[in-house]
């Protein structure tokens, strides 16, 4: 009886977990898909944004990196340090963040998927390394509208194969 | 009378929308899902109002492909590939027609060449060799299949798909804007420089002012030891890139076979 009760509890938990995974069953949606809300535990309090924090997506006002995707990739590939501990890492790591109107970055968020596009958790040291690399990118060119620089969201997606960077998009 | 015509013209889009989409569905679930879909796309893509309406649309009909697809798009564009894939998998399960979009996006946004090819091949088989076009209209999806094969290192398979697609579309006078460019670059990759030059020359006739083509022409001439032709091609590429022409550019992703100004400048430096 006790076992049946425990099983039921686990099934209920699992059901709720699976429900939470289905975006069409969400209880509410953020103001914008992909919105990054300030987190005082991880984000810089003095990170300056224009226009009361209104933030576009990079592809609208055209936020870029000096030298384009080629320079960005080159920097990341040059500075990435493989470790044997990463050898089982295969899948996708997407790091989404904000590029301010002053071309500064903050509010980094990490998404980790295996090669079947299921949520996973890779080695914490590896994730810290990739995030640190993205944070060290310092040649951003803020997108603009009518010549006025604006805040934008950007993301960098790493396709990993056995701990090596196979592709970087977008 | 003029006023009546004006009123008719103003109402025309909504009349056409309603008639061509929702009224075609006979069952209540699809009709409701369709009506909510049209409401959802009136709001900004990715806004909570838009996503809520898609949610309602999918409550009415959980397999309504247009809502599954459209709801997925902001997740894709904003790097949330988990939710994008979940929604697109449901769309594909409901109707394999969505293989075209999933396959194309796996190529474009994720460089997942294997799964992209598998999707497009499945569609290719279903539609008897005619998988259709990419979501942006730039490509016959057989070209994307070829590019997938090329990126996986399967050059002969890639060339076979290029040939099949281009031959077919040449008969219809419908070769894509970048098809000869990609074919030429693929030939260059297998060291068929003369063949590459033939295809790249075709591209210059298709899209006269594309800087990227002249850059690859320059590389091929250089490999063949034709330094004067190589220099002229790189010079033309530079001029088109910086002054009078165009180069491959996309607001979302780096495009296949895209050339950077630094690539051209670095080649020109070798002639000094």
CSV table of C-alpha atoms in Angstrom, one decimal:
chain,number,residue,atom,x,y,z
A,1,UNK,CA,0.0,0.0,0.0
A,2,UNK,CA,2.8,2.3,1.0
A,3,UNK,CA,4.6,1.4,-2.3
A,4,UNK,CA,1.5,2.1,-4.3
A,5,UNK,CA,1.2,5.5,-2.6
A,6,UNK,CA,4.8,6.3,-3.4
A,7,UNK,CA,4.4,5.2,-7.0
A,8,UNK,CA,1.3,7.4,-7.4
A,9,UNK,CA,3.2,10.4,-5.9
A,10,UNK,CA,6.1,9.8,-8.4
A,11,UNK,CA,3.7,9.5,-11.3
A,12,UNK,CA,2.0,12.8,-10.3
A,13,UNK,CA,5.3,14.5,-10.1
A,14,UNK,CA,6.3,13.1,-13.4
A,15,UNK,CA,3.0,14.2,-15.0
A,16,UNK,CA,3.5,17.7,-13.7
A,17,UNK,CA,7.1,17.7,-15.0
A,18,UNK,CA,6.0,16.6,-18.4
A,19,UNK,CA,3.2,19.1,-18.5
A,20,UNK,CA,5.7,21.9,-17.6
A,21,UNK,CA,7.8,20.8,-20.7
A,22,UNK,CA,4.8,21.4,-23.0
A,23,UNK,CA,4.8,25.1,-24.0
A,24,UNK,CA,1.2,24.8,-25.3
A,25,UNK,CA,0.1,24.0,-21.8
A,26,UNK,CA,1.9,26.9,-20.1
A,27,UNK,CA,-0.1,28.8,-17.4
A,28,UNK,CA,1.2,32.1,-18.8
A,29,UNK,CA,3.6,33.5,-21.3
A,30,UNK,CA,6.3,36.2,-20.9
A,31,UNK,CA,5.6,39.5,-22.4
A,32,UNK,CA,8.0,38.4,-25.2
A,33,UNK,CA,9.3,34.9,-26.0
A,34,UNK,CA,12.9,34.9,-24.9
A,35,UNK,CA,12.6,37.8,-22.5
A,36,UNK,CA,15.4,37.9,-19.9
A,37,UNK,CA,14.3,39.3,-16.6
A,38,UNK,CA,16.9,40.9,-14.4
A,39,UNK,CA,18.2,38.5,-11.7
A,40,UNK,CA,20.1,40.3,-8.9
A,41,UNK,CA,21.9,37.0,-8.0
A,42,UNK,CA,23.6,36.7,-11.4
A,43,UNK,CA,23.3,40.0,-13.3
A,44,UNK,CA,25.1,43.3,-13.0
A,45,UNK,CA,23.0,45.9,-11.2
A,46,UNK,CA,24.9,48.7,-13.0
A,47,UNK,CA,24.3,47.3,-16.5
A,48,UNK,CA,23.0,50.3,-18.4
A,49,UNK,CA,20.2,50.0,-20.9
A,50,UNK,CA,18.6,52.7,-23.1
A,51,UNK,CA,14.9,53.4,-23.6
A,52,UNK,CA,13.8,52.2,-20.2
A,53,UNK,CA,15.2,48.8,-21.0
A,54,UNK,CA,13.2,48.1,-24.1
A,55,UNK,CA,15.0,45.4,-26.0
A,56,UNK,CA,14.7,44.2,-29.6
A,57,UNK,CA,15.9,41.0,-31.1
A,58,UNK,CA,19.3,41.2,-32.9
A,59,UNK,CA,17.9,40.6,-36.4
A,60,UNK,CA,15.7,43.7,-36.3
A,61,UNK,CA,18.2,46.5,-35.8
A,62,UNK,CA,21.1,44.4,-37.0
A,63,UNK,CA,23.4,43.9,-34.0
A,64,UNK,CA,26.7,42.5,-35.1
A,65,UNK,CA,30.2,41.7,-34.0
A,66,UNK,CA,33.1,43.6,-35.4
A,67,UNK,CA,34.3,41.5,-38.3
A,68,UNK,CA,31.0,39.7,-38.5
A,69,UNK,CA,30.2,36.1,-37.6
A,70,UNK,CA,33.6,35.1,-39.0
A,71,UNK,CA,35.5,37.1,-36.4
A,72,UNK,CA,33.2,36.0,-33.6
A,73,UNK,CA,33.6,32.3,-34.5
A,74,UNK,CA,37.3,32.7,-34.9
A,75,UNK,CA,37.7,34.2,-31.4
A,76,UNK,CA,35.6,31.5,-29.8
A,77,UNK,CA,37.3,28.6,-31.6
A,78,UNK,CA,40.8,30.0,-30.8
A,79,UNK,CA,40.0,30.5,-27.1
A,80,UNK,CA,38.0,27.3,-26.5
A,81,UNK,CA,40.1,24.8,-24.5
A,82,UNK,CA,39.1,21.1,-24.8
A,83,UNK,CA,39.5,18.9,-21.8
A,84,UNK,CA,39.2,15.1,-21.7
A,85,UNK,CA,36.4,15.6,-19.1
A,86,UNK,CA,34.3,17.0,-22.0
A,87,UNK,CA,34.6,13.9,-24.2
A,88,UNK,CA,31.0,12.8,-23.7
A,89,UNK,CA,29.5,16.2,-24.5
A,90,UNK,CA,27.5,16.0,-27.6
A,91,UNK,CA,24.5,18.3,-28.3
A,92,UNK,CA,23.8,22.0,-28.3
A,93,UNK,CA,24.6,24.8,-25.9
A,94,UNK,CA,22.8,28.1,-26.5
A,95,UNK,CA,23.9,31.1,-24.6
A,96,UNK,CA,21.4,34.0,-24.8
A,97,UNK,CA,22.2,37.5,-23.5
A,98,UNK,CA,21.7,41.2,-23.9
A,99,UNK,CA,23.8,43.6,-25.9
A,100,UNK,CA,23.1,47.1,-24.6
A,101,UNK,CA,22.9,50.2,-26.8
A,102,UNK,CA,26.4,50.9,-25.5
A,103,UNK,CA,27.6,47.6,-26.9
A,104,UNK,CA,28.1,46.1,-23.4
A,105,UNK,CA,26.8,42.6,-22.6
A,106,UNK,CA,25.1,41.0,-19.6
A,107,UNK,CA,22.2,38.8,-18.4
A,108,UNK,CA,23.6,35.6,-19.8
A,109,UNK,CA,21.3,32.6,-19.8
A,110,UNK,CA,22.3,29.0,-20.8
A,111,UNK,CA,20.2,26.3,-22.5
A,112,UNK,CA,21.6,22.8,-22.9
A,113,UNK,CA,20.2,20.1,-25.2
A,114,UNK,CA,21.4,16.7,-26.1
A,115,UNK,CA,21.7,15.7,-29.8
A,116,UNK,CA,18.0,14.6,-29.8
A,117,UNK,CA,17.0,18.1,-28.7
A,118,UNK,CA,16.1,17.0,-25.2
A,119,UNK,CA,17.0,19.1,-22.1
A,120,UNK,CA,20.2,18.0,-20.4
A,121,UNK,CA,22.9,19.2,-18.1
A,122,UNK,CA,26.5,19.0,-19.2
A,123,UNK,CA,29.6,19.3,-17.1
A,124,UNK,CA,29.4,22.4,-15.0
A,125,UNK,CA,33.0,23.4,-15.7
A,126,UNK,CA,32.4,23.2,-19.4
A,127,UNK,CA,29.3,25.4,-19.2
A,128,UNK,CA,31.3,27.9,-17.1
A,129,UNK,CA,34.1,27.9,-19.7
A,130,UNK,CA,31.7,28.6,-22.7
A,131,UNK,CA,29.8,31.3,-20.7
A,132,UNK,CA,33.1,33.0,-19.8
A,133,UNK,CA,34.2,32.9,-23.4
A,134,UNK,CA,30.9,34.6,-24.5
A,135,UNK,CA,31.3,37.1,-21.7
A,136,UNK,CA,34.8,38.0,-23.0
A,137,UNK,CA,33.6,38.9,-26.4
A,138,UNK,CA,34.1,42.7,-26.4
A,139,UNK,CA,33.7,44.0,-29.9
A,140,UNK,CA,29.9,44.2,-30.3
A,141,UNK,CA,28.3,46.7,-32.6
A,142,UNK,CA,24.9,47.6,-31.2
A,143,UNK,CA,22.1,47.5,-33.7
A,144,UNK,CA,20.3,50.8,-34.4
A,145,UNK,CA,17.1,52.3,-35.7
A,146,UNK,CA,17.3,55.6,-37.5
A,147,UNK,CA,20.9,55.9,-36.5
A,148,UNK,CA,20.1,55.5,-32.8
A,149,UNK,CA,21.7,52.5,-31.0
A,150,UNK,CA,19.2,50.2,-29.2
A,151,UNK,CA,19.4,47.3,-26.8
A,152,UNK,CA,19.1,43.8,-28.3
A,153,UNK,CA,19.0,40.2,-27.4
A,154,UNK,CA,21.6,37.9,-29.0
A,155,UNK,CA,22.4,34.3,-28.8
A,156,UNK,CA,25.3,32.0,-29.7
A,157,UNK,CA,24.6,28.4,-30.3
A,158,UNK,CA,27.4,25.8,-30.0
A,159,UNK,CA,27.0,22.5,-31.7
A,160,UNK,CA,29.2,20.1,-29.7
A,161,UNK,CA,30.5,16.7,-30.8
A,162,UNK,CA,32.5,14.7,-28.2
A,163,UNK,CA,33.5,17.8,-26.4
A,164,UNK,CA,34.7,19.6,-29.5
A,165,UNK,CA,32.9,22.6,-31.1
A,166,UNK,CA,31.5,21.4,-34.4
A,167,UNK,CA,29.5,24.4,-35.4
A,168,UNK,CA,28.7,27.9,-34.1
A,169,UNK,CA,25.5,29.6,-35.2
A,170,UNK,CA,23.8,32.0,-36.1
B,1,UNK,CA,-19.6,54.3,-56.9
B,2,UNK,CA,-15.9,55.2,-56.2
B,3,UNK,CA,-16.7,55.0,-52.5
B,4,UNK,CA,-18.2,51.6,-52.9
B,5,UNK,CA,-15.2,50.3,-54.7
B,6,UNK,CA,-12.9,51.7,-52.0
B,7,UNK,CA,-14.9,50.0,-49.3
B,8,UNK,CA,-14.8,46.7,-51.2
B,9,UNK,CA,-11.0,47.0,-51.7
B,10,UNK,CA,-10.5,47.8,-48.0
B,11,UNK,CA,-12.5,44.7,-47.0
B,12,UNK,CA,-11.1,42.4,-49.6
B,13,UNK,CA,-8.1,41.1,-47.6
B,14,UNK,CA,-10.3,40.0,-44.7
B,15,UNK,CA,-12.9,38.5,-47.1
B,16,UNK,CA,-10.2,36.6,-48.9
B,17,UNK,CA,-8.5,35.5,-45.6
B,18,UNK,CA,-11.7,34.2,-44.1
B,19,UNK,CA,-12.8,32.4,-47.3
B,20,UNK,CA,-9.5,30.9,-48.3
B,21,UNK,CA,-8.6,29.6,-44.8
B,22,UNK,CA,-11.2,28.9,-42.1
B,23,UNK,CA,-14.4,28.4,-44.1
B,24,UNK,CA,-12.8,25.5,-46.0
B,25,UNK,CA,-12.8,23.5,-42.8
B,26,UNK,CA,-15.9,21.5,-42.3
B,27,UNK,CA,-15.4,20.5,-38.6
B,28,UNK,CA,-15.8,22.9,-35.7
B,29,UNK,CA,-12.4,22.1,-34.1
B,30,UNK,CA,-10.4,23.0,-37.2
B,31,UNK,CA,-12.5,26.0,-38.0
B,32,UNK,CA,-12.1,27.4,-34.5
B,33,UNK,CA,-8.4,26.7,-34.4
B,34,UNK,CA,-8.1,28.5,-37.8
B,35,UNK,CA,-10.0,31.5,-36.6
B,36,UNK,CA,-7.8,31.8,-33.5
B,37,UNK,CA,-4.7,31.4,-35.7
B,38,UNK,CA,-5.6,34.4,-37.8
B,39,UNK,CA,-6.3,36.4,-34.6
B,40,UNK,CA,-2.9,35.4,-33.2
B,41,UNK,CA,-0.9,36.5,-36.2
B,42,UNK,CA,-2.4,40.0,-35.9
B,43,UNK,CA,-0.2,40.5,-32.8
B,44,UNK,CA,3.6,40.9,-32.8
B,45,UNK,CA,5.4,37.6,-33.3
B,46,UNK,CA,6.4,36.2,-29.9
B,47,UNK,CA,4.2,38.5,-27.8
B,48,UNK,CA,2.2,36.9,-25.0
B,49,UNK,CA,-1.1,37.9,-26.6
B,50,UNK,CA,0.0,36.1,-29.8
B,51,UNK,CA,1.2,33.0,-28.0
B,52,UNK,CA,-1.9,32.8,-25.8
B,53,UNK,CA,-4.1,32.8,-28.9
B,54,UNK,CA,-2.0,30.1,-30.5
B,55,UNK,CA,-2.5,28.2,-27.2
B,56,UNK,CA,-6.2,28.6,-27.5
B,57,UNK,CA,-6.1,27.6,-31.2
B,58,UNK,CA,-4.3,24.4,-30.2
B,59,UNK,CA,-6.8,23.7,-27.4
B,60,UNK,CA,-9.5,23.7,-30.0
B,61,UNK,CA,-7.4,21.5,-32.3
B,62,UNK,CA,-4.1,20.1,-30.9
B,63,UNK,CA,-2.9,19.1,-34.4
B,64,UNK,CA,-3.6,22.3,-36.2
B,65,UNK,CA,-0.3,22.7,-38.1
B,66,UNK,CA,-0.3,26.4,-38.9
B,67,UNK,CA,-0.6,27.3,-35.2
B,68,UNK,CA,2.0,24.7,-34.2
B,69,UNK,CA,4.3,26.1,-36.8
B,70,UNK,CA,3.7,29.8,-36.2
B,71,UNK,CA,3.9,29.4,-32.4
B,72,UNK,CA,7.3,27.8,-32.9
B,73,UNK,CA,8.9,30.5,-35.0
B,74,UNK,CA,9.8,33.0,-32.2
B,75,UNK,CA,11.4,30.2,-30.2
B,76,UNK,CA,13.6,29.3,-33.2
B,77,UNK,CA,14.6,32.9,-34.0
B,78,UNK,CA,15.4,33.6,-30.3
B,79,UNK,CA,17.5,30.5,-29.7
B,80,UNK,CA,15.1,28.4,-27.7
B,81,UNK,CA,15.5,25.3,-29.8
B,82,UNK,CA,13.9,23.0,-27.3
B,83,UNK,CA,10.4,24.6,-27.6
B,84,UNK,CA,10.8,25.1,-31.3
B,85,UNK,CA,11.6,21.5,-31.9
B,86,UNK,CA,8.8,20.3,-29.6
B,87,UNK,CA,6.2,22.3,-31.6
B,88,UNK,CA,7.6,21.4,-35.0
B,89,UNK,CA,7.7,17.7,-34.1
B,90,UNK,CA,4.0,17.9,-33.3
B,91,UNK,CA,3.4,19.7,-36.6
B,92,UNK,CA,5.3,17.1,-38.6
B,93,UNK,CA,3.5,14.3,-36.8
B,94,UNK,CA,0.2,15.8,-37.7
B,95,UNK,CA,1.1,16.5,-41.3
B,96,UNK,CA,4.4,15.7,-43.1
B,97,UNK,CA,4.0,18.8,-45.1
B,98,UNK,CA,5.8,20.6,-42.2
B,99,UNK,CA,9.0,18.5,-42.9
B,100,UNK,CA,9.9,21.2,-45.4
B,101,UNK,CA,10.1,23.9,-42.7
B,102,UNK,CA,11.7,21.7,-40.0
B,103,UNK,CA,14.3,20.4,-42.4
B,104,UNK,CA,15.1,23.8,-43.8
B,105,UNK,CA,15.4,25.4,-40.3
B,106,UNK,CA,17.6,22.5,-39.0
B,107,UNK,CA,19.9,23.4,-41.9
B,108,UNK,CA,19.8,27.1,-41.6
B,109,UNK,CA,19.7,27.7,-37.8
B,110,UNK,CA,21.3,24.6,-36.3
B,111,UNK,CA,23.6,23.3,-39.0
B,112,UNK,CA,22.1,19.9,-38.2
B,113,UNK,CA,22.9,18.5,-41.6
B,114,UNK,CA,22.0,14.9,-40.9
B,115,UNK,CA,18.5,15.5,-39.5
B,116,UNK,CA,17.8,18.2,-42.0
B,117,UNK,CA,18.7,15.9,-44.9
B,118,UNK,CA,16.5,13.1,-43.4
B,119,UNK,CA,13.5,15.4,-43.2
B,120,UNK,CA,13.9,16.7,-46.7
B,121,UNK,CA,14.6,13.3,-48.1
B,122,UNK,CA,11.4,12.0,-46.5
B,123,UNK,CA,9.5,14.8,-48.1
B,124,UNK,CA,11.3,14.3,-51.4
B,125,UNK,CA,10.1,10.7,-51.4
B,126,UNK,CA,6.5,11.6,-50.4
B,127,UNK,CA,6.3,14.2,-53.1
B,128,UNK,CA,8.0,12.1,-55.8
B,129,UNK,CA,11.2,14.1,-56.0
B,130,UNK,CA,9.6,17.6,-55.5
B,131,UNK,CA,10.1,18.6,-51.9
B,132,UNK,CA,9.2,22.3,-52.6
B,133,UNK,CA,10.9,25.5,-51.5
B,134,UNK,CA,12.6,26.9,-48.4
B,135,UNK,CA,10.5,29.1,-46.1
B,136,UNK,CA,12.3,32.2,-47.4
B,137,UNK,CA,11.8,31.1,-51.0
B,138,UNK,CA,15.5,31.3,-51.8
B,139,UNK,CA,16.0,27.6,-52.4
B,140,UNK,CA,14.4,24.6,-54.1
B,141,UNK,CA,14.8,22.2,-51.1
B,142,UNK,CA,16.8,19.8,-53.3
B,143,UNK,CA,19.6,22.4,-53.2
B,144,UNK,CA,19.4,22.3,-49.4
B,145,UNK,CA,19.6,18.5,-49.6
B,146,UNK,CA,22.7,18.9,-51.7
B,147,UNK,CA,24.2,21.4,-49.3
B,148,UNK,CA,23.5,19.1,-46.4
B,149,UNK,CA,25.3,16.3,-48.2
B,150,UNK,CA,28.2,18.6,-49.0
B,151,UNK,CA,28.6,19.7,-45.4
B,152,UNK,CA,28.7,16.0,-44.3
B,153,UNK,CA,31.5,15.5,-46.8
B,154,UNK,CA,29.5,13.4,-49.3
B,155,UNK,CA,30.4,15.4,-52.4
B,156,UNK,CA,29.3,13.0,-55.1
B,157,UNK,CA,25.8,12.7,-53.5
B,158,UNK,CA,25.7,16.5,-53.2
B,159,UNK,CA,26.7,16.9,-56.9
B,160,UNK,CA,24.0,14.4,-57.9
B,161,UNK,CA,21.3,16.5,-56.1
B,162,UNK,CA,22.6,19.7,-57.5
B,163,UNK,CA,22.5,18.3,-61.0
B,164,UNK,CA,19.0,16.8,-60.6
B,165,UNK,CA,17.6,20.0,-59.3
B,166,UNK,CA,19.3,22.5,-61.6
B,167,UNK,CA,18.6,20.4,-64.7
B,168,UNK,CA,15.0,20.2,-63.7
B,169,UNK,CA,14.7,23.9,-63.0
B,170,UNK,CA,16.7,24.9,-66.1
B,171,UNK,CA,13.8,23.3,-68.2
B,172,UNK,CA,11.3,25.5,-66.3
B,173,UNK,CA,13.6,28.6,-66.4
B,174,UNK,CA,13.4,28.6,-62.7
B,175,UNK,CA,17.0,28.1,-61.4
B,176,UNK,CA,17.4,29.6,-58.0
B,177,UNK,CA,19.3,32.8,-57.4
B,178,UNK,CA,22.3,31.1,-55.7
B,179,UNK,CA,22.2,27.6,-57.2
B,180,UNK,CA,25.1,27.9,-59.6
B,181,UNK,CA,27.2,29.6,-56.8
B,182,UNK,CA,26.7,26.7,-54.5
B,183,UNK,CA,27.3,24.2,-57.2
B,184,UNK,CA,30.5,26.0,-58.3
B,185,UNK,CA,31.8,26.2,-54.8
B,186,UNK,CA,31.1,22.5,-54.3
B,187,UNK,CA,33.1,21.7,-57.5
B,188,UNK,CA,35.9,23.9,-56.2
B,189,UNK,CA,35.9,21.8,-53.0
B,190,UNK,CA,36.5,18.7,-55.0
B,191,UNK,CA,39.3,20.5,-56.9
B,192,UNK,CA,37.3,20.6,-60.2
B,193,UNK,CA,38.4,24.2,-60.8
B,194,UNK,CA,37.5,24.3,-64.5
B,195,UNK,CA,34.0,22.9,-63.8
B,196,UNK,CA,33.7,25.4,-60.9
B,197,UNK,CA,34.5,28.3,-63.2
B,198,UNK,CA,31.9,27.2,-65.7
B,199,UNK,CA,29.2,27.2,-62.9
B,200,UNK,CA,30.4,30.4,-61.3
B,201,UNK,CA,30.3,32.1,-64.7
B,202,UNK,CA,26.7,30.9,-65.0
B,203,UNK,CA,26.1,32.5,-61.6
B,204,UNK,CA,27.5,35.8,-62.8
B,205,UNK,CA,24.9,35.8,-65.6
B,206,UNK,CA,22.1,34.9,-63.1
B,207,UNK,CA,23.1,37.5,-60.5
B,208,UNK,CA,25.5,39.9,-62.1
B,209,UNK,CA,26.4,42.0,-59.1
B,210,UNK,CA,27.1,39.3,-56.4
B,211,UNK,CA,30.5,39.9,-55.0
B,212,UNK,CA,30.8,36.4,-53.5
B,213,UNK,CA,30.8,34.7,-56.9
B,214,UNK,CA,33.8,36.7,-58.1
B,215,UNK,CA,35.7,35.8,-55.0
B,216,UNK,CA,35.3,32.1,-55.6
B,217,UNK,CA,36.1,32.7,-59.3
B,218,UNK,CA,39.3,34.3,-58.1
B,219,UNK,CA,40.2,31.3,-56.0
B,220,UNK,CA,39.7,28.9,-58.8
B,221,UNK,CA,41.8,31.0,-61.3
B,222,UNK,CA,44.5,31.2,-58.6
B,223,UNK,CA,44.5,27.4,-58.2
B,224,UNK,CA,44.8,27.1,-62.0
B,225,UNK,CA,47.8,29.5,-62.0
B,226,UNK,CA,45.9,32.1,-63.9
B,227,UNK,CA,47.1,35.1,-61.8
B,228,UNK,CA,45.7,37.8,-64.0
B,229,UNK,CA,42.2,36.4,-64.1
B,230,UNK,CA,42.4,35.7,-60.4
B,231,UNK,CA,43.4,39.3,-59.7
B,232,UNK,CA,40.7,40.7,-61.9
B,233,UNK,CA,38.1,38.5,-60.2
B,234,UNK,CA,39.2,39.6,-56.7
B,235,UNK,CA,39.3,43.2,-57.8
B,236,UNK,CA,35.7,42.9,-59.2
B,237,UNK,CA,34.6,41.2,-55.9
B,238,UNK,CA,36.1,44.0,-53.9
B,239,UNK,CA,34.4,46.7,-56.1
B,240,UNK,CA,31.0,44.9,-55.9
B,241,UNK,CA,31.3,44.4,-52.2
B,242,UNK,CA,32.3,47.9,-51.3
B,243,UNK,CA,30.7,50.0,-54.0
B,244,UNK,CA,28.2,49.0,-56.7
B,245,UNK,CA,27.1,45.5,-55.9
B,246,UNK,CA,25.8,43.1,-53.3
B,247,UNK,CA,27.0,40.3,-51.1
B,248,UNK,CA,25.3,37.5,-49.3
B,249,UNK,CA,23.7,38.7,-46.2
B,250,UNK,CA,20.9,37.5,-43.9
B,251,UNK,CA,19.5,39.1,-40.8
B,252,UNK,CA,19.2,35.8,-38.9
B,253,UNK,CA,22.1,33.6,-39.8
B,254,UNK,CA,25.4,33.4,-41.7
B,255,UNK,CA,24.6,32.2,-45.2
B,256,UNK,CA,26.2,29.2,-46.9
B,257,UNK,CA,29.2,30.3,-49.0
B,258,UNK,CA,29.1,33.8,-47.7
B,259,UNK,CA,32.2,35.8,-48.3
B,260,UNK,CA,33.6,38.5,-46.0
B,261,UNK,CA,35.3,41.7,-47.1
B,262,UNK,CA,38.4,40.6,-45.1
B,263,UNK,CA,38.5,37.4,-47.3
B,264,UNK,CA,38.7,39.5,-50.5
B,265,UNK,CA,41.2,41.9,-49.0
B,266,UNK,CA,43.4,39.1,-47.8
B,267,UNK,CA,43.5,37.6,-51.3
B,268,UNK,CA,44.2,41.0,-52.9
B,269,UNK,CA,47.2,41.5,-50.5
B,270,UNK,CA,48.9,38.4,-51.9
B,271,UNK,CA,49.2,40.2,-55.3
B,272,UNK,CA,51.2,43.1,-53.9
